[in-house]
mmCIF file of C-alpha atoms and ligand atoms in Angstrom:
data_model
loop_
_atom_site.group_PDB
_atom_site.id
_atom_site.type_symbol
_atom_site.label_atom_id
_atom_site.label_comp_id
_atom_site.label_asym_id
_atom_site.label_seq_id
_atom_site.Cartn_x
_atom_site.Cartn_y
_atom_site.Cartn_z
ATOM 1 C CA MET T 228 36.785 -9.767 -4.727
ATOM 2 C CA SER T 229 36.996 -10.534 -8.329
ATOM 3 C CA ASP T 230 38.525 -7.846 -10.759
ATOM 4 C CA GLN T 231 35.673 -5.465 -11.287
ATOM 5 C CA VAL T 232 35.306 -4.602 -14.722
ATOM 6 C CA GLU T 233 34.377 -1.304 -15.799
ATOM 7 C CA ASN T 234 30.854 -0.649 -15.238
ATOM 8 C CA ALA T 235 30.053 2.762 -16.737
ATOM 9 C CA HIS T 236 26.361 2.019 -16.843
ATOM 10 C CA GLY T 237 25.850 1.471 -13.307
ATOM 11 C CA LEU T 238 24.678 -2.186 -13.718
ATOM 12 C CA ARG T 239 23.597 -4.020 -10.595
ATOM 13 C CA LEU T 240 22.446 -7.564 -10.400
ATOM 14 C CA GLY T 241 19.638 -9.022 -8.262
ATOM 15 C CA VAL T 242 18.525 -12.508 -7.494
ATOM 16 C CA ASP T 243 15.213 -13.411 -5.745
ATOM 17 C CA LEU T 244 15.355 -16.866 -4.293
ATOM 18 C CA GLY T 245 11.828 -18.237 -3.865
ATOM 19 C CA GLY T 246 10.511 -21.645 -2.824
ATOM 20 C CA THR T 247 9.511 -22.372 -6.445
ATOM 21 C CA LYS T 248 11.357 -20.003 -8.742
ATOM 22 C CA ILE T 249 14.557 -18.097 -8.839
ATOM 23 C CA ALA T 250 14.398 -14.843 -10.672
ATOM 24 C CA GLY T 251 17.325 -12.886 -11.729
ATOM 25 C CA ILE T 252 17.584 -9.203 -13.113
ATOM 26 C CA VAL T 253 20.076 -6.799 -14.271
ATOM 27 C CA LEU T 254 19.237 -3.152 -13.594
ATOM 28 C CA ASP T 255 20.577 -0.302 -15.697
ATOM 29 C CA GLY T 256 21.247 2.669 -13.452
ATOM 30 C CA ASP T 257 18.102 3.147 -11.074
ATOM 31 C CA ALA T 258 15.432 2.064 -13.298
ATOM 32 C CA GLY T 259 15.940 0.270 -16.663
ATOM 33 C CA VAL T 260 15.873 -3.550 -16.802
ATOM 34 C CA ARG T 261 18.914 -4.646 -19.037
ATOM 35 C CA ALA T 262 18.258 -8.504 -18.702
ATOM 36 C CA GLU T 263 15.986 -10.629 -16.565
ATOM 37 C CA ARG T 264 15.466 -14.513 -16.404
ATOM 38 C CA ARG T 265 13.401 -16.881 -14.140
ATOM 39 C CA ILE T 266 14.227 -20.709 -13.413
ATOM 40 C CA ASP T 267 12.654 -23.258 -11.283
ATOM 41 C CA THR T 268 14.165 -23.649 -7.817
ATOM 42 C CA PRO T 269 16.087 -27.158 -7.789
ATOM 43 C CA GLU T 270 14.475 -29.776 -5.615
ATOM 44 C CA GLY T 271 17.883 -31.081 -4.856
ATOM 45 C CA GLY T 272 18.556 -29.134 -1.718
ATOM 46 C CA TYR T 273 21.252 -26.541 -0.870
ATOM 47 C CA LEU T 274 24.034 -27.358 -3.097
ATOM 48 C CA ALA T 275 21.933 -27.431 -6.164
ATOM 49 C CA THR T 276 20.436 -24.229 -5.140
ATOM 50 C CA ILE T 277 23.861 -22.527 -5.026
ATOM 51 C CA GLU T 278 24.717 -24.010 -8.588
ATOM 52 C CA ALA T 279 21.432 -22.793 -9.986
ATOM 53 C CA ILE T 280 22.241 -19.250 -8.710
ATOM 54 C CA VAL T 281 25.742 -19.463 -10.107
ATOM 55 C CA ASP T 282 24.389 -20.668 -13.363
ATOM 56 C CA LEU T 283 21.905 -17.813 -13.425
ATOM 57 C CA VAL T 284 24.206 -15.080 -12.690
ATOM 58 C CA ASN T 285 26.686 -16.277 -15.339
ATOM 59 C CA ALA T 286 23.812 -16.324 -17.999
ATOM 60 C CA LEU T 287 22.579 -12.794 -17.090
ATOM 61 C CA GLU T 288 26.134 -11.420 -17.082
ATOM 62 C CA ALA T 289 26.737 -13.213 -20.433
ATOM 63 C CA GLU T 290 23.574 -11.555 -21.667
ATOM 64 C CA VAL T 291 24.549 -8.018 -20.946
ATOM 65 C CA GLY T 292 28.359 -8.589 -21.723
ATOM 66 C CA THR T 293 29.615 -7.588 -18.291
ATOM 67 C CA ALA T 294 30.898 -9.782 -15.510
ATOM 68 C CA GLY T 295 31.771 -9.194 -11.928
ATOM 69 C CA LEU T 296 28.613 -7.176 -11.367
ATOM 70 C CA PRO T 297 27.383 -6.113 -7.661
ATOM 71 C CA LEU T 298 25.034 -8.860 -6.603
ATOM 72 C CA GLY T 299 22.210 -8.568 -4.105
ATOM 73 C CA VAL T 300 20.298 -11.746 -3.168
ATOM 74 C CA GLY T 301 16.701 -11.689 -1.654
ATOM 75 C CA THR T 302 16.068 -14.811 0.299
ATOM 76 C CA PRO T 303 13.370 -16.186 2.613
ATOM 77 C CA GLY T 304 14.309 -15.890 6.288
ATOM 78 C CA SER T 305 16.876 -13.641 7.641
ATOM 79 C CA VAL T 306 20.772 -13.536 7.994
ATOM 80 C CA LEU T 307 22.046 -13.964 11.726
ATOM 81 C CA ALA T 308 24.486 -11.251 11.915
ATOM 82 C CA SER T 309 27.060 -13.070 14.131
ATOM 83 C CA THR T 310 27.667 -15.943 12.055
ATOM 84 C CA GLY T 311 26.174 -14.936 8.515
ATOM 85 C CA ARG T 312 24.213 -18.049 8.485
ATOM 86 C CA LEU T 313 20.432 -18.022 7.177
ATOM 87 C CA ARG T 314 17.517 -18.609 9.786
ATOM 88 C CA ASN T 315 13.865 -18.458 9.792
ATOM 89 C CA ALA T 316 13.483 -19.548 6.084
ATOM 90 C CA ASN T 317 10.494 -21.518 5.171
ATOM 91 C CA SER T 318 12.692 -23.171 2.517
ATOM 92 C CA GLN T 319 14.139 -25.227 5.198
ATOM 93 C CA CYS T 320 17.247 -26.615 3.315
ATOM 94 C CA LEU T 321 18.701 -22.968 3.630
ATOM 95 C CA ASN T 322 18.458 -22.784 7.444
ATOM 96 C CA GLY T 323 21.775 -22.687 9.170
ATOM 97 C CA LYS T 324 23.703 -22.173 5.852
ATOM 98 C CA PRO T 325 26.021 -19.504 5.200
ATOM 99 C CA LEU T 326 24.471 -18.717 1.859
ATOM 100 C CA GLY T 327 26.247 -15.319 1.456
ATOM 101 C CA ALA T 328 29.663 -16.759 2.035
ATOM 102 C CA ASP T 329 29.156 -19.571 -0.288
ATOM 103 C CA LEU T 330 27.741 -17.560 -3.105
ATOM 104 C CA SER T 331 30.594 -14.976 -2.470
ATOM 105 C CA THR T 332 33.117 -17.990 -3.034
ATOM 106 C CA ALA T 333 31.473 -19.318 -5.928
ATOM 107 C CA LEU T 334 31.092 -16.161 -7.898
ATOM 108 C CA SER T 335 34.238 -14.316 -6.650
ATOM 109 C CA ARG T 336 32.767 -11.188 -5.354
ATOM 110 C CA ASP T 337 31.045 -9.762 -2.299
ATOM 111 C CA VAL T 338 27.285 -10.627 -2.087
ATOM 112 C CA ARG T 339 24.643 -8.677 -0.123
ATOM 113 C CA LEU T 340 21.719 -10.725 1.370
ATOM 114 C CA ALA T 341 18.404 -9.413 2.516
ATOM 115 C CA ASN T 342 14.981 -11.235 3.131
ATOM 116 C CA ASP T 343 12.387 -11.030 0.565
ATOM 117 C CA ALA T 344 10.081 -8.740 2.277
ATOM 118 C CA ASP T 345 13.200 -6.268 2.793
ATOM 119 C CA CYS T 346 13.774 -6.405 -0.802
ATOM 120 C CA LEU T 347 10.119 -5.734 -1.560
ATOM 121 C CA ALA T 348 10.120 -2.630 0.680
ATOM 122 C CA LEU T 349 13.261 -1.314 -0.814
ATOM 123 C CA SER T 350 12.208 -1.673 -4.298
ATOM 124 C CA GLU T 351 8.783 -0.171 -3.662
ATOM 125 C CA ALA T 352 10.136 2.692 -1.719
ATOM 126 C CA ARG T 353 12.891 3.704 -4.403
ATOM 127 C CA ASP T 354 10.775 3.554 -7.551
ATOM 128 C CA GLY T 355 7.333 1.884 -6.824
ATOM 129 C CA ALA T 356 4.256 2.330 -4.829
ATOM 130 C CA GLY T 357 6.087 3.985 -1.883
ATOM 131 C CA ALA T 358 8.149 6.280 -3.887
ATOM 132 C CA ALA T 359 6.631 9.536 -2.688
ATOM 133 C CA PHE T 360 7.034 8.611 0.970
ATOM 134 C CA ASP T 361 10.005 8.632 3.451
ATOM 135 C CA ASN T 362 8.736 6.052 5.822
ATOM 136 C CA VAL T 363 7.643 2.721 3.925
ATOM 137 C CA PHE T 364 6.281 -0.287 5.545
ATOM 138 C CA GLY T 365 6.356 -3.124 2.958
ATOM 139 C CA VAL T 366 4.632 -6.484 3.466
ATOM 140 C CA ILE T 367 4.462 -9.842 1.892
ATOM 141 C CA LEU T 368 1.268 -11.709 2.028
ATOM 142 C CA GLY T 369 1.815 -15.000 0.224
ATOM 143 C CA THR T 370 3.068 -18.454 0.898
ATOM 144 C CA GLY T 371 4.889 -16.770 3.677
ATOM 145 C CA VAL T 372 4.428 -13.728 5.339
ATOM 146 C CA GLY T 373 6.976 -10.686 6.215
ATOM 147 C CA GLY T 374 7.796 -7.287 6.559
ATOM 148 C CA GLY T 375 10.474 -4.658 5.589
ATOM 149 C CA VAL T 376 11.124 -1.085 6.858
ATOM 150 C CA VAL T 377 12.765 1.437 4.536
ATOM 151 C CA ILE T 378 13.165 5.070 5.905
ATOM 152 C CA ASN T 379 14.712 7.811 3.659
ATOM 153 C CA ASN T 380 15.287 5.278 1.143
ATOM 154 C CA GLN T 381 17.559 3.201 3.416
ATOM 155 C CA LEU T 382 16.613 -0.250 4.362
ATOM 156 C CA ILE T 383 16.522 -0.667 8.178
ATOM 157 C CA THR T 384 17.939 -4.137 9.202
ATOM 158 C CA GLY T 385 18.146 -3.373 13.110
ATOM 159 C CA ARG T 386 20.611 -4.682 15.590
ATOM 160 C CA ASN T 387 19.560 -8.199 15.318
ATOM 161 C CA GLY T 388 18.736 -8.357 11.729
ATOM 162 C CA LEU T 389 15.109 -8.606 12.593
ATOM 163 C CA ALA T 390 13.634 -5.252 11.687
ATOM 164 C CA GLY T 391 10.233 -5.500 10.216
ATOM 165 C CA GLU T 392 9.921 -9.209 11.154
ATOM 166 C CA TRP T 393 6.093 -9.077 11.190
ATOM 167 C CA GLY T 394 5.369 -12.614 10.070
ATOM 168 C CA HIS T 395 6.392 -14.254 13.202
ATOM 169 C CA THR T 396 4.871 -11.996 15.658
ATOM 170 C CA CYS T 397 1.833 -13.023 17.366
ATOM 171 C CA LEU T 398 -1.795 -12.255 16.060
ATOM 172 C CA PRO T 399 -2.599 -9.174 18.156
ATOM 173 C CA TRP T 400 -6.050 -8.778 19.883
ATOM 174 C CA PRO T 401 -6.982 -12.389 19.543
ATOM 175 C CA THR T 402 -10.576 -13.475 20.172
ATOM 176 C CA SER T 403 -11.299 -16.235 22.685
ATOM 177 C CA ALA T 404 -11.814 -18.959 19.848
ATOM 178 C CA GLU T 405 -8.260 -17.787 18.345
ATOM 179 C CA THR T 406 -6.653 -18.147 21.791
ATOM 180 C CA ARG T 407 -8.136 -21.402 22.225
ATOM 181 C CA GLN T 408 -6.938 -22.920 18.828
ATOM 182 C CA PRO T 409 -3.807 -21.036 17.823
ATOM 183 C CA PRO T 410 -2.191 -22.691 14.682
ATOM 184 C CA ARG T 411 1.393 -23.734 15.276
ATOM 185 C CA CYS T 412 3.827 -22.084 13.090
ATOM 186 C CA TRP T 413 6.567 -23.859 11.331
ATOM 187 C CA CYS T 414 9.023 -21.863 13.216
ATOM 188 C CA GLY T 415 7.766 -23.546 16.535
ATOM 189 C CA LEU T 416 5.673 -20.737 17.845
ATOM 190 C CA ASP T 417 1.911 -20.649 18.144
ATOM 191 C CA SER T 418 -0.182 -18.087 16.486
ATOM 192 C CA CYS T 419 2.506 -16.381 14.191
ATOM 193 C CA LEU T 420 0.777 -14.002 11.642
ATOM 194 C CA GLU T 421 2.383 -16.162 9.098
ATOM 195 C CA ALA T 422 0.190 -19.112 10.175
ATOM 196 C CA TRP T 423 -2.911 -16.931 10.111
ATOM 197 C CA LEU T 424 -2.506 -14.631 7.273
ATOM 198 C CA SER T 425 -0.315 -16.652 4.709
ATOM 199 C CA GLY T 426 -2.086 -18.490 1.732
ATOM 200 C CA PRO T 427 -1.784 -21.760 3.365
ATOM 201 C CA GLY T 428 -2.751 -20.213 6.714
ATOM 202 C CA MET T 429 -6.092 -19.070 4.988
ATOM 203 C CA SER T 430 -6.661 -22.369 3.723
ATOM 204 C CA ALA T 431 -6.278 -23.985 7.029
ATOM 205 C CA ASP T 432 -8.595 -21.626 8.540
ATOM 206 C CA HIS T 433 -11.257 -22.428 5.980
ATOM 207 C CA VAL T 434 -10.869 -26.250 6.766
ATOM 208 C CA ARG T 435 -11.296 -25.373 10.585
ATOM 209 C CA ARG T 436 -14.575 -23.827 9.542
ATOM 210 C CA GLY T 437 -15.888 -26.952 7.866
ATOM 211 C CA GLY T 438 -14.802 -26.019 4.229
ATOM 212 C CA TYR T 439 -12.553 -27.929 1.715
ATOM 213 C CA ASN T 440 -8.715 -27.559 1.695
ATOM 214 C CA ILE T 441 -8.527 -25.581 -1.171
ATOM 215 C CA PRO T 442 -5.959 -22.737 -2.184
ATOM 216 C CA ALA T 443 -6.576 -19.201 -0.936
ATOM 217 C CA GLN T 444 -7.210 -18.040 -4.549
ATOM 218 C CA ASP T 445 -10.004 -20.239 -4.880
ATOM 219 C CA ILE T 446 -11.384 -19.304 -1.398
ATOM 220 C CA VAL T 447 -11.433 -15.621 -2.880
ATOM 221 C CA GLU T 448 -12.968 -16.540 -5.983
ATOM 222 C CA ARG T 449 -15.714 -18.626 -4.129
ATOM 223 C CA ALA T 450 -16.343 -15.606 -1.934
ATOM 224 C CA GLU T 451 -16.800 -13.383 -4.690
ATOM 225 C CA ALA T 452 -19.231 -15.641 -6.306
ATOM 226 C CA GLY T 453 -21.284 -15.524 -3.159
ATOM 227 C CA GLU T 454 -20.431 -18.898 -1.336
ATOM 228 C CA ARG T 455 -21.247 -18.081 2.316
ATOM 229 C CA LEU T 456 -18.574 -20.145 3.908
ATOM 230 C CA ALA T 457 -15.881 -18.884 1.672
ATOM 231 C CA GLY T 458 -17.040 -15.351 2.410
ATOM 232 C CA ALA T 459 -16.978 -15.877 6.045
ATOM 233 C CA THR T 460 -13.109 -17.220 5.653
ATOM 234 C CA LEU T 461 -12.194 -14.198 3.725
ATOM 235 C CA LYS T 462 -14.019 -11.753 6.099
ATOM 236 C CA VAL T 463 -12.117 -13.156 9.059
ATOM 237 C CA TRP T 464 -8.958 -13.153 7.044
ATOM 238 C CA LEU T 465 -9.385 -9.322 6.386
ATOM 239 C CA GLN T 466 -10.195 -8.672 10.053
ATOM 240 C CA ARG T 467 -6.905 -10.374 11.031
ATOM 241 C CA VAL T 468 -5.061 -8.426 8.393
ATOM 242 C CA ALA T 469 -6.554 -5.207 9.910
ATOM 243 C CA ARG T 470 -5.347 -6.066 13.623
ATOM 244 C CA SER T 471 -2.001 -6.980 12.344
ATOM 245 C CA MET T 472 -1.451 -3.774 10.543
ATOM 246 C CA ALA T 473 -3.015 -1.772 13.300
ATOM 247 C CA MET T 474 -0.120 -2.830 15.352
ATOM 248 C CA ILE T 475 2.496 -1.559 12.600
ATOM 249 C CA VAL T 476 0.747 1.738 12.657
ATOM 250 C CA ASN T 477 1.046 1.890 16.402
ATOM 251 C CA ILE T 478 4.595 1.137 16.393
ATOM 252 C CA LEU T 479 5.981 2.666 13.096
ATOM 253 C CA ASP T 480 3.321 4.624 11.805
ATOM 254 C CA PRO T 481 4.444 4.380 8.203
ATOM 255 C CA GLU T 482 3.518 7.084 5.611
ATOM 256 C CA VAL T 483 2.399 4.104 3.417
ATOM 257 C CA ILE T 484 1.928 0.278 3.525
ATOM 258 C CA VAL T 485 2.871 -1.599 0.431
ATOM 259 C CA VAL T 486 1.497 -5.019 -0.104
ATOM 260 C CA GLY T 487 3.200 -7.733 -2.336
ATOM 261 C CA GLY T 488 3.067 -11.428 -2.581
ATOM 262 C CA GLY T 489 0.248 -13.560 -4.072
ATOM 263 C CA LEU T 490 -2.429 -12.353 -1.754
ATOM 264 C CA SER T 491 -1.919 -8.845 -2.504
ATOM 265 C CA GLN T 492 -4.101 -9.263 -5.485
ATOM 266 C CA ILE T 493 -7.124 -9.679 -3.119
ATOM 267 C CA ARG T 494 -8.855 -6.262 -3.974
ATOM 268 C CA TRP T 495 -10.944 -6.482 -0.800
ATOM 269 C CA LEU T 496 -7.629 -5.724 1.153
ATOM 270 C CA TYR T 497 -7.669 -2.317 -0.107
ATOM 271 C CA SER T 498 -11.248 -1.416 0.205
ATOM 272 C CA GLU T 499 -12.055 -3.362 3.686
ATOM 273 C CA VAL T 500 -8.980 -3.125 5.863
ATOM 274 C CA PRO T 501 -8.667 0.612 5.815
ATOM 275 C CA LYS T 502 -12.452 0.610 7.050
ATOM 276 C CA ILE T 503 -11.761 -1.440 10.183
ATOM 277 C CA TRP T 504 -8.081 -1.098 11.207
ATOM 278 C CA ALA T 505 -8.690 2.011 13.276
ATOM 279 C CA GLU T 506 -10.678 0.066 15.675
ATOM 280 C CA HIS T 507 -7.435 -1.334 17.109
ATOM 281 C CA ALA T 508 -4.823 1.400 16.326
ATOM 282 C CA PHE T 509 -4.372 3.994 19.225
ATOM 283 C CA ALA T 510 -6.289 6.823 17.266
ATOM 284 C CA GLU T 511 -9.721 7.547 16.096
ATOM 285 C CA SER T 512 -8.953 7.369 12.411
ATOM 286 C CA ILE T 513 -6.199 6.213 10.332
ATOM 287 C CA ASP T 514 -5.512 7.856 6.888
ATOM 288 C CA THR T 515 -2.441 5.582 5.869
ATOM 289 C CA PRO T 516 -2.438 4.615 2.372
ATOM 290 C CA LEU T 517 -2.520 0.876 1.777
ATOM 291 C CA VAL T 518 -1.561 -0.060 -1.794
ATOM 292 C CA ALA T 519 -0.512 -2.975 -3.833
ATOM 293 C CA ALA T 520 3.107 -3.194 -4.962
ATOM 294 C CA GLN T 521 3.635 -1.538 -8.340
ATOM 295 C CA HIS T 522 6.223 -3.999 -9.537
ATOM 296 C CA GLY T 523 4.269 -7.121 -8.346
ATOM 297 C CA ASP T 524 6.211 -10.285 -8.438
ATOM 298 C CA ALA T 525 9.275 -8.350 -9.716
ATOM 299 C CA SER T 526 9.727 -6.133 -6.498
ATOM 300 C CA GLY T 527 11.682 -8.676 -4.798
ATOM 301 C CA VAL T 528 14.345 -9.016 -7.450
ATOM 302 C CA ARG T 529 14.341 -5.310 -8.190
ATOM 303 C CA GLY T 530 15.025 -4.639 -4.480
ATOM 304 C CA ALA T 531 17.793 -7.231 -4.300
ATOM 305 C CA ALA T 532 19.743 -5.507 -7.173
ATOM 306 C CA ARG T 533 19.439 -2.300 -4.993
ATOM 307 C CA LEU T 534 21.025 -3.737 -1.941
ATOM 308 C CA TRP T 535 24.158 -2.390 -3.406
ATOM 309 C CA PRO T 536 24.492 1.539 -3.865
ATOM 310 C CA LEU T 537 24.803 2.651 -7.578
ATOM 311 C CA PRO T 538 28.658 1.964 -8.756
HETATM 312 ZN ZN1 ZN G 1575 6.425 -18.342 13.250
#
C-alpha cells in the first residue's frame, strides 16, 4: 500500500473499463461527484490498457489534489478467485490477465475489481433506481449482457465469483426454432443470453429473419416507424427478455430489476416485458418493478467507486 493521505472527505475513485471507453470518477462521500473524465480505450492491447488507466487515475487525483485514493475498477468478465485473473471478458485481451495485481503494482495501492454488471447493481442499489429496495438485481443489456445481485446494500459475489452471471446462461423455455439454430456465444457455449439479447445478438436475429445487418438502435427506430420486419424482431427480443427475467424471478425474486446498458433505452422493455413475464414464472402474476438505471451510463463507474467502503 502507498502512504495513504488524509482523506477527510471520504473520497473514492472508480474506473469503468469498457470496450470503447474508460470512465473515471471521484466520489465525495456517498453522492457528490468531485471529478470525472472519460477516455478512449486504447487499441494497443493489455499493457496499453494498464497505462491508460494509470494516466486516468493520476489525472483525476491531480484534479482533486489528493493521491492514493481507494480505487475500484469495473471490468468486463469476472475475476477468478483462485488466481486473481480475469475470465469471461468480451474484451478478450483482458482474459487470463491479473488486472487487479498489475494495477495494484502500477498504482501502489490495493485495487478492488468487479464486473460491470455488479458495479451497475451496486450503484443503483445505493443511490439509484434500486435505493428503496433491499434485494436488487441489476442487468446490463448492451454490447454484452450481464447481471449483478445486491442484498442489503452488499454486492453478492458468490463462492466462485459467478453470482448474477446471467448473460452466459442458456435462453430458457426455447421454442423449437430457437433450439434448432442456437447462436454460438463467443464464450464457446450455444444459446447464451448474451448471444440472444445483446445489441449484436438482436442484429444477428434480424439478419436471420431476412433483414439488413443494422445496429439494434436502428431496428428499434424502424419498428417504431412501423416497419413490419423490424417490429417482429423487436417483439421476439422482448419475449426473450421476458423469459430470461422470469428465470431470475423464480430463483431470486428480487424486489426490483434495474436495467442499464445501451438497450435499456428501449421504452418497450418497461411496458411490454411486465405484461408477459408471468407466463413463465412460477406464479399467476408478478408485480416486480422493472426500471431503467437512474444514473445511466455513469452507473458502472459510480458502482466501481463504491467497491470500497467509505474511508
Ligand atoms: Zn456465453
